[in-house]
Short mmCIF file of C-alpha atoms in Angstrom, two decimals:
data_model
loop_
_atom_site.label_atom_id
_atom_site.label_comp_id
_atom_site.label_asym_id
_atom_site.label_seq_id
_atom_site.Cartn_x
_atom_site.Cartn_y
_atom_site.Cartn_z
CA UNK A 1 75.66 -6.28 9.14
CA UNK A 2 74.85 -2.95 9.49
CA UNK A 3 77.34 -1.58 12.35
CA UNK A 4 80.32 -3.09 10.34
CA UNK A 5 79.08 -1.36 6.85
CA UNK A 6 78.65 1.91 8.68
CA UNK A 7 82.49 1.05 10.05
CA UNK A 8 83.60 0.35 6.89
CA UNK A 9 82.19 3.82 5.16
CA UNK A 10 83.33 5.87 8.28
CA UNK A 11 86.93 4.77 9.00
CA UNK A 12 88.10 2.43 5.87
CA UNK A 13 89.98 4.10 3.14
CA UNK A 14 89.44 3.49 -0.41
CA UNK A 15 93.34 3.60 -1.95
CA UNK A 16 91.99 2.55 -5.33
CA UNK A 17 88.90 0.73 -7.12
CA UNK A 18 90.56 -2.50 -5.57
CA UNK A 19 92.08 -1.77 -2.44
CA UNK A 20 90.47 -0.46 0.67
CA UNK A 21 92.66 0.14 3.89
CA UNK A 22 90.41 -1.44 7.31
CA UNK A 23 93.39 -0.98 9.50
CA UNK A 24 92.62 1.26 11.91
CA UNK A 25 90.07 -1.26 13.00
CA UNK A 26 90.37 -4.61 11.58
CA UNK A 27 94.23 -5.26 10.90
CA UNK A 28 96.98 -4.06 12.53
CA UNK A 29 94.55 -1.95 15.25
CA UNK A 30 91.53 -3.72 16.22
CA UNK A 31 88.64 -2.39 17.70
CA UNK A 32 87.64 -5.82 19.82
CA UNK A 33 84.12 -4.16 20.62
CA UNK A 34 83.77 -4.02 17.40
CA UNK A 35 85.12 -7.89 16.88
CA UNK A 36 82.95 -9.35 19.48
CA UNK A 37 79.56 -8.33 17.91
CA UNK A 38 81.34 -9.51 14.74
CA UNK A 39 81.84 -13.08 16.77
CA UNK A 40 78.52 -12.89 17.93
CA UNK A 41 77.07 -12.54 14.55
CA UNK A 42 78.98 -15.51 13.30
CA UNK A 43 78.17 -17.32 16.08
CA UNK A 44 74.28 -16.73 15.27
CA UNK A 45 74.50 -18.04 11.58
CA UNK A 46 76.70 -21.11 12.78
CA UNK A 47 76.02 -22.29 16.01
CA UNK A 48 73.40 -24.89 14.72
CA UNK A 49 76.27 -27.17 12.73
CA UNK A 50 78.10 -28.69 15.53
CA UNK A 51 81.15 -27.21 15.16
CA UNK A 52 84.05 -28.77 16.38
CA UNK A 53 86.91 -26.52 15.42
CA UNK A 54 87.38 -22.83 14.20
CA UNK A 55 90.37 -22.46 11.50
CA UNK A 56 91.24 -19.02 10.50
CA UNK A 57 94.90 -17.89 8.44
CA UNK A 58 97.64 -15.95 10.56
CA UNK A 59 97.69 -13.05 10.77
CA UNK A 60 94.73 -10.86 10.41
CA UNK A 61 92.23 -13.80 10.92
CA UNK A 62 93.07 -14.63 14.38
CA UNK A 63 91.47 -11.74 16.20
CA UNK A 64 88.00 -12.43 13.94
CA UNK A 65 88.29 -16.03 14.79
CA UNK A 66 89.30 -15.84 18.58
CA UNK A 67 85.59 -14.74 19.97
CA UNK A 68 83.74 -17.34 17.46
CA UNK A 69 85.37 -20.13 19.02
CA UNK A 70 84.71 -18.73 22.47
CA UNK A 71 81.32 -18.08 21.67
CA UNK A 72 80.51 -21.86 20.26
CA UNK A 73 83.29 -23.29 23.42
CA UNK A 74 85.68 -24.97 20.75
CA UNK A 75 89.92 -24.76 19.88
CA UNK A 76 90.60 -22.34 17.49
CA UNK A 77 93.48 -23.49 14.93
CA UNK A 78 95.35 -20.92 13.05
CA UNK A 79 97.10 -22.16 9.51
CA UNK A 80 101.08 -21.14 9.04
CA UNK A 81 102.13 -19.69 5.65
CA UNK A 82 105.23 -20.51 4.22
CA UNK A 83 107.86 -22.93 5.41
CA UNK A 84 107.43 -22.20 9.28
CA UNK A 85 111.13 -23.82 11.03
CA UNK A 86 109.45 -24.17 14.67
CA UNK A 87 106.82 -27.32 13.39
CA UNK A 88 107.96 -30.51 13.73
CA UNK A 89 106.32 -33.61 12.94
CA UNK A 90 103.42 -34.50 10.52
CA UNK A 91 101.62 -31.48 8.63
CA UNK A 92 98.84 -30.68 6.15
CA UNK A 93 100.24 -28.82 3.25
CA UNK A 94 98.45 -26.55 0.68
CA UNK A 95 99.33 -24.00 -2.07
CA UNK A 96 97.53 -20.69 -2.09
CA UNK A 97 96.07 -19.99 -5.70
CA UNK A 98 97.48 -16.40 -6.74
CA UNK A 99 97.15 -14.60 -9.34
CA UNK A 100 99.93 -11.94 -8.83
CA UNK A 101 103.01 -13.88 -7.58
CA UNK A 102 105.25 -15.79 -9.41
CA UNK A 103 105.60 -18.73 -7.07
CA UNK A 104 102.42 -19.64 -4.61
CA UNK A 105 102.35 -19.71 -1.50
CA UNK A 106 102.10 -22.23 1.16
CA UNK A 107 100.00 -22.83 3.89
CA UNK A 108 100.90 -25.66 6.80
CA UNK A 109 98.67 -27.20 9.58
CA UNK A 110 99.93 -29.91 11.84
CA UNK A 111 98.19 -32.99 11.22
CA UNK A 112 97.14 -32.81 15.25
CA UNK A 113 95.05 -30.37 14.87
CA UNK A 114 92.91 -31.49 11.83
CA UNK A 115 91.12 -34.77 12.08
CA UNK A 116 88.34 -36.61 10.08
CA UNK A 117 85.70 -36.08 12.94
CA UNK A 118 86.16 -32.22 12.75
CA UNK A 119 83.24 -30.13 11.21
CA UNK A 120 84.85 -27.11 11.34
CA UNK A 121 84.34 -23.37 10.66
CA UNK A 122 86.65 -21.59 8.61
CA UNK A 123 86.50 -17.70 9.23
CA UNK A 124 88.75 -14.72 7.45
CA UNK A 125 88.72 -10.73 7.51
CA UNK A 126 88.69 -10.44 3.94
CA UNK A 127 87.53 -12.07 1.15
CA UNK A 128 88.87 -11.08 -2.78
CA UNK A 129 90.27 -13.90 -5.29
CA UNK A 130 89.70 -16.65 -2.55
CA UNK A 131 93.23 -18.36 -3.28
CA UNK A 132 93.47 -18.02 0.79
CA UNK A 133 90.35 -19.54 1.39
CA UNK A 134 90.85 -22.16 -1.24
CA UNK A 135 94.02 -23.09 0.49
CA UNK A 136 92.17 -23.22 4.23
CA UNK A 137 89.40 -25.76 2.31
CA UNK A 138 92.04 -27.85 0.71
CA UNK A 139 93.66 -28.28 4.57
CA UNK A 140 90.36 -29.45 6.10
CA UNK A 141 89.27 -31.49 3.14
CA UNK A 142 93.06 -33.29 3.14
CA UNK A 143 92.66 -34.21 6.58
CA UNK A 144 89.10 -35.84 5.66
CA UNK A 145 87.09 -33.21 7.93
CA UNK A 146 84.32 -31.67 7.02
CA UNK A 147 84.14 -27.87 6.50
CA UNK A 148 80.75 -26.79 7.90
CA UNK A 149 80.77 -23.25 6.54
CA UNK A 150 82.90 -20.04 6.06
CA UNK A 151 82.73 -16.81 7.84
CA UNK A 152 83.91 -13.80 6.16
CA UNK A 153 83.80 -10.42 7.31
CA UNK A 154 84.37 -8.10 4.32
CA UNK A 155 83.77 -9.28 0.75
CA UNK A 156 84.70 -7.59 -2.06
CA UNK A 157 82.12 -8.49 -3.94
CA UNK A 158 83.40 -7.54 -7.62
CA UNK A 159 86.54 -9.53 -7.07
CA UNK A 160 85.71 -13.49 -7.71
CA UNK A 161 86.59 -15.33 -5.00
CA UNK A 162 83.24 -15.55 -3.38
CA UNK A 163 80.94 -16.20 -6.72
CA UNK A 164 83.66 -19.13 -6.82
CA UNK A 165 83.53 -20.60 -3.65
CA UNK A 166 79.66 -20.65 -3.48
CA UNK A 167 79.74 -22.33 -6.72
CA UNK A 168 82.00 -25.21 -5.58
CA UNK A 169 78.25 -25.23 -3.14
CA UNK A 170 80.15 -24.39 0.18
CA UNK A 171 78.30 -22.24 2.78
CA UNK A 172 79.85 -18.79 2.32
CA UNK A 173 79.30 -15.96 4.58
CA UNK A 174 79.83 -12.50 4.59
CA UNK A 175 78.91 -9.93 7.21
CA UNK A 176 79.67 -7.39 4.73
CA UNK A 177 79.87 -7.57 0.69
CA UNK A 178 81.35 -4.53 -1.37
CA UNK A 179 79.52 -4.22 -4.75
CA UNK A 180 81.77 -1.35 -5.90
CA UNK A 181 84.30 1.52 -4.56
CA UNK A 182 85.47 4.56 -6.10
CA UNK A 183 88.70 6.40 -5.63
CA UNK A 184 87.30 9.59 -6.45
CA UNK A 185 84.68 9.92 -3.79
CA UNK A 186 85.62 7.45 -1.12
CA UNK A 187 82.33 5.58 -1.99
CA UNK A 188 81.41 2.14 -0.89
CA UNK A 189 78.73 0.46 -2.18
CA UNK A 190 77.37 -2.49 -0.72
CA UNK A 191 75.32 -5.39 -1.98
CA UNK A 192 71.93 -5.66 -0.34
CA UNK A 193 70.04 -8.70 1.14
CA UNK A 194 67.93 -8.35 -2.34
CA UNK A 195 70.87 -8.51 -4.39
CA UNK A 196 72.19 -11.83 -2.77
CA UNK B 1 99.50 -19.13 38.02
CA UNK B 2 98.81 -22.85 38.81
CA UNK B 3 95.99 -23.73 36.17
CA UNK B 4 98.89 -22.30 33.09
CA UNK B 5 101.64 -24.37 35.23
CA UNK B 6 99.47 -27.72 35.14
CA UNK B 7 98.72 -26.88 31.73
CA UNK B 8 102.42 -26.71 30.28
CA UNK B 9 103.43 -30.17 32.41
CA UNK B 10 100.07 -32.01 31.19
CA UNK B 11 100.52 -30.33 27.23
CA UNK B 12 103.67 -28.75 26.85
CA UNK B 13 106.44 -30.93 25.63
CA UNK B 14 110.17 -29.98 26.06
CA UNK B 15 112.44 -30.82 23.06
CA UNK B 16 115.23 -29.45 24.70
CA UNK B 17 117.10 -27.83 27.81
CA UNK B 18 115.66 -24.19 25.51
CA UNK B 19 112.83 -25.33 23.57
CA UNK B 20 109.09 -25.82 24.63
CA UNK B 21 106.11 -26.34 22.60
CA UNK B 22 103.20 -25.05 23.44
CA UNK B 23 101.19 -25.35 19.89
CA UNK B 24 98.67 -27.67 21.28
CA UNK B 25 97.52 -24.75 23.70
CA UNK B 26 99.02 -21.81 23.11
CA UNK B 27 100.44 -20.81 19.61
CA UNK B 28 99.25 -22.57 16.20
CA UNK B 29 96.14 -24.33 18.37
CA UNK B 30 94.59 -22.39 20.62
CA UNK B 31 92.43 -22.70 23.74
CA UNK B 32 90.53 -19.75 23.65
CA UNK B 33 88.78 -20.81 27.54
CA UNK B 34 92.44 -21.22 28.88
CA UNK B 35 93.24 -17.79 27.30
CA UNK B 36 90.13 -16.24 28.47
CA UNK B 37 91.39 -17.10 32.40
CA UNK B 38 94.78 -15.61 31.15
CA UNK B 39 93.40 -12.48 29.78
CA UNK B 40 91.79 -12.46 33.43
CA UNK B 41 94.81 -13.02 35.36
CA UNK B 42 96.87 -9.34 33.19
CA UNK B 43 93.69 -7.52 33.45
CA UNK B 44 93.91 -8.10 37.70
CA UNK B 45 97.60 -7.12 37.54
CA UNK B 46 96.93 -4.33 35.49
CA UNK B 47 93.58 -2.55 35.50
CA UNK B 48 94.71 0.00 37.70
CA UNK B 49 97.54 1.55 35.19
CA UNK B 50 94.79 3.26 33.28
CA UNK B 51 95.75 1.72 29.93
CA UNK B 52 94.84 3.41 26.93
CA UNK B 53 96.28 0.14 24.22
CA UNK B 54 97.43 -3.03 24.23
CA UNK B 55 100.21 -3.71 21.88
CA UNK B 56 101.04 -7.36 20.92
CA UNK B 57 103.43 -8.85 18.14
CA UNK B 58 101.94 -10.55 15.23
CA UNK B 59 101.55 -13.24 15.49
CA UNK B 60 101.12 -15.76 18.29
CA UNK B 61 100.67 -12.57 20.66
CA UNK B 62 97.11 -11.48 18.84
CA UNK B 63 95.10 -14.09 20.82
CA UNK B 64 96.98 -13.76 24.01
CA UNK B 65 96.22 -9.51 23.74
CA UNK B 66 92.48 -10.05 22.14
CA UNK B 67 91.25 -10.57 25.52
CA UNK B 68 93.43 -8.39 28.08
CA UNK B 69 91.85 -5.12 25.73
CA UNK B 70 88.60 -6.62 25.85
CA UNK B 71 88.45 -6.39 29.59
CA UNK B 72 90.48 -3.09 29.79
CA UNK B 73 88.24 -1.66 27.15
CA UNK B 74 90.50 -0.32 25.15
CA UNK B 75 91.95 -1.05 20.95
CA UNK B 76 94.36 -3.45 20.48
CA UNK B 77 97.61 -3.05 18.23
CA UNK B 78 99.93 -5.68 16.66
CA UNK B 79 103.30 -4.96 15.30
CA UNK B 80 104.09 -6.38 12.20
CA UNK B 81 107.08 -7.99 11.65
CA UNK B 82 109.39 -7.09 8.45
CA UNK B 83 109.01 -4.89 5.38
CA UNK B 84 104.92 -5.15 4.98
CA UNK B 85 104.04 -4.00 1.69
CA UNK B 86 100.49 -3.37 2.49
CA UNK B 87 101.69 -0.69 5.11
CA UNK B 88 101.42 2.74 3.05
CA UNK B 89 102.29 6.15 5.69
CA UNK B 90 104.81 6.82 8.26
CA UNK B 91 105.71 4.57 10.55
CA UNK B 92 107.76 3.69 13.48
CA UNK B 93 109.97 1.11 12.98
CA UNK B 94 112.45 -1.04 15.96
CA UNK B 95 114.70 -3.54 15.10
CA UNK B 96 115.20 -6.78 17.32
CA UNK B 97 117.84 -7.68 18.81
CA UNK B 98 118.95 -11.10 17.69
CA UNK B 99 121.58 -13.65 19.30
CA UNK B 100 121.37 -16.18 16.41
CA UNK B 101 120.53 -14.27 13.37
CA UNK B 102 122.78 -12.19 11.20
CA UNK B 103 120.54 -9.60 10.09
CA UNK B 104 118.44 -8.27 12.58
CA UNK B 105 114.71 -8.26 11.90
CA UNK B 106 112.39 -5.13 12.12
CA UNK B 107 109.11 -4.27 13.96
CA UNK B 108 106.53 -1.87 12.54
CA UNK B 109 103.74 0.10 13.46
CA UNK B 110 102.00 3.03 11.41
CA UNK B 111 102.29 6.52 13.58
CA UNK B 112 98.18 6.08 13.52
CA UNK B 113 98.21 3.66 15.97
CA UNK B 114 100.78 5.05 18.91
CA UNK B 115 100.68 8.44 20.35
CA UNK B 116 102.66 10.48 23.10
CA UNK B 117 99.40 10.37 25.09
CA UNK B 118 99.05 6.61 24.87
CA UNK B 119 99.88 4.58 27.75
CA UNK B 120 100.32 1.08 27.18
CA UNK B 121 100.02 -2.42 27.99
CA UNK B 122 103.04 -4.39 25.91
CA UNK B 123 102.07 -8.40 25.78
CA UNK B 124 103.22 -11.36 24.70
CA UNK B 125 103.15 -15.45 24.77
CA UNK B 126 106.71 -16.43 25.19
CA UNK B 127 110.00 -14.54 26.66
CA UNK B 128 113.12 -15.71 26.35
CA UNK B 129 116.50 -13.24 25.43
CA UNK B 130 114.09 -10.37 25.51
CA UNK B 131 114.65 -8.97 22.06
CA UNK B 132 111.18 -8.87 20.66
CA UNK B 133 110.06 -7.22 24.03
CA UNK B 134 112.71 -4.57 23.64
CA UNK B 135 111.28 -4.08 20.31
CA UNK B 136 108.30 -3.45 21.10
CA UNK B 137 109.30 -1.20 24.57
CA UNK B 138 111.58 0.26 21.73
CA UNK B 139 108.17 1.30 19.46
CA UNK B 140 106.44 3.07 22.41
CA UNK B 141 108.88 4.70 23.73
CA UNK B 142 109.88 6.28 20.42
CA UNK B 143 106.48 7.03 19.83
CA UNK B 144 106.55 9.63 23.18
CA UNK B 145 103.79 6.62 24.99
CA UNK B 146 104.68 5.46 28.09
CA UNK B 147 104.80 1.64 28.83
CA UNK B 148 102.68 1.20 31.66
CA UNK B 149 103.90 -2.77 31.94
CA UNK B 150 104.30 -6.05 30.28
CA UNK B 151 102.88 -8.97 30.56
CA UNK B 152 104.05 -12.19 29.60
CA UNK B 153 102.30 -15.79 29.56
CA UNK B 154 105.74 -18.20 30.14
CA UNK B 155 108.64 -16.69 31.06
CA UNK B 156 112.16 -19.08 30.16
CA UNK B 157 113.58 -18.08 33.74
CA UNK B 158 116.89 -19.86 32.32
CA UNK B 159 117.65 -17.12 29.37
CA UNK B 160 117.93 -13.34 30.38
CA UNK B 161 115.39 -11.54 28.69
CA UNK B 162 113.05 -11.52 31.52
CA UNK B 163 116.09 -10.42 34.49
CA UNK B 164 117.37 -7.45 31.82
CA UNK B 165 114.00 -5.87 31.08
CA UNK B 166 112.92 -5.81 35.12
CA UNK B 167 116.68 -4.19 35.64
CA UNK B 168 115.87 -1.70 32.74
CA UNK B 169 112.80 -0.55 35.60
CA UNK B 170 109.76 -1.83 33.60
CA UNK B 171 106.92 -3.36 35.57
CA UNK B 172 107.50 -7.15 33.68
CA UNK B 173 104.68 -9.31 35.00
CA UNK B 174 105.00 -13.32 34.06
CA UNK B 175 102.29 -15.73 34.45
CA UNK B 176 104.49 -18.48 34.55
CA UNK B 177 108.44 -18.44 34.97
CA UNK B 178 110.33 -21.93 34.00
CA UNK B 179 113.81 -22.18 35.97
CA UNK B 180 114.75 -25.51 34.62
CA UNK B 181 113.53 -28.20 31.73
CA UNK B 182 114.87 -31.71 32.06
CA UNK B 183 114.56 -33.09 27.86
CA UNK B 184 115.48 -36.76 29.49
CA UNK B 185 112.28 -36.89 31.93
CA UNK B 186 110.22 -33.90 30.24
CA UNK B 187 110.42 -32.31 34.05
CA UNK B 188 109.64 -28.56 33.89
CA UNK B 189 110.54 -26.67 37.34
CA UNK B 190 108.34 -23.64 37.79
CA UNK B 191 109.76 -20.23 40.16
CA UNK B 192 107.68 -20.22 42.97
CA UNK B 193 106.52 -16.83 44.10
CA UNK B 194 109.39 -17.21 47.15
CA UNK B 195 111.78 -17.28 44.53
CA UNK B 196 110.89 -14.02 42.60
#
């Protein structure tokens, strides 16, 4: 997607070969001009699958997932992490894969939300190890739905998560994948349609 | 706002003389049309305070702001709540007021985001002893913005965050005020616009 690589090179910040700062338009500020042609290009590359539900991660996903589901008119879901004290009832549990931290983390969906007739659309902002979107699979797959693709915004392309998840033959994504970055310059490289 | 007051009697369920959920709706699931008519209802109170940002709390306030900004045209901020390690630069930081806690927590936002020339639109889904609202009134004002109003989706008429922030002088604007939740019948009495 063109208008979010030219985004990327103009206003994200490379901090080091692995981390790149988006937050002056992704996280923490969002440019939601910017997010709805985002939505719309999800919505182009999914609206053929019958999607019945949009699930996304707090915090940072919700703004990428909100216009998706209004563009293909279904509930959007957002998973908890960690051991959230206001749900009640029955819940979906599943650990984050990490490779930093000690102890994983924990994502939670009430069972409510997440049934076996759901084909449903899992979107994030950013893609790197995957242990996030590994977690969001293992939700939908636990409650016996069926994930109909994944929506990512910006890959980073040299970390693993993506090569992974394609593998496992799930429809990944990505409006945007980083090949390589360098600290020195600021550079982004992205991969191009002939690459993929 | 009738169509959000049939809403919480058809989905909302009280659990207690305090508590309401809303996740079916509102926070955890979310639907995005009911939010859209929301987002409709602040951006006729307040298109006319030529609003500059929207600032929201992470995180069940993202998809309540995502569409006020997108009809007001303008970015849209979210504090983030605690010590976030991916926040590198200065920021402003508010703690909240707490009745039950013993430590208080803290509200961030990087300097980036708010500036004495902003003036902004503070919203959020739920009010109830007011402290996250002072919080965030607490960010802006610290920041040199002004806060040009607030704008809540359902106002607990019963606690007194909503009666101490309209004595403070701010412009608080709830789409739906509860006086009164019965946890024996599930009855939830709404302020009528006589009693305001």
């Amino acid at each position: 997607m063109k208008l979010l690589e030219e985004r990327i090179c103009r206003d994200g910040v490379v901090k080091s070969k692995e981390i790149l700062k988006v937050d002056s338009f992704l996280n923490h500020q969002i440019d939601v001009e910017l997010l709805e042609q985002i939505g719309q290009a999800f919505y182009e590359r999914f609206r053929d699958r019958k999607i019945t539900k949009v699930l996304t991660m707090e915090t940072s996903g919700i703004a990428v997932a909100y216009p998706v589901a209004r563009l293909l008119r279904v509930p959007m879901v957002y998973a908890k992490k960690g051991e959230s004290i206001n749900m009640d009832g029955e819940r979906y549990v599943a650990e984050i894969p990490t490779l930093t931290k000690k102890k994983p983390g924990k994502v939670i969906i009430s069972k409510k939300f997440l049934s076996k007739d759901d084909s449903v659309l899992i979107i994030d902002d950013i893609l790197a190890n995957g242990g996030a979107l590994q977690s969001l699979i293992s939700l939908v797959e636990t409650a016996g739905a069926n994930v109909a693709g994944l929506g990512i915004v910006i890959e980073k392309g040299f970390q693993e998560g993506g090569h992974r998840i394609r593998n496992l033959g799930y429809d990944l994504q990505s409006l945007a994948i980083i090949d390589w970055m360098d600290p020195n310059n600021g550079r982004i490289t992205f991969r191009t349609a002939d690459d993929e």
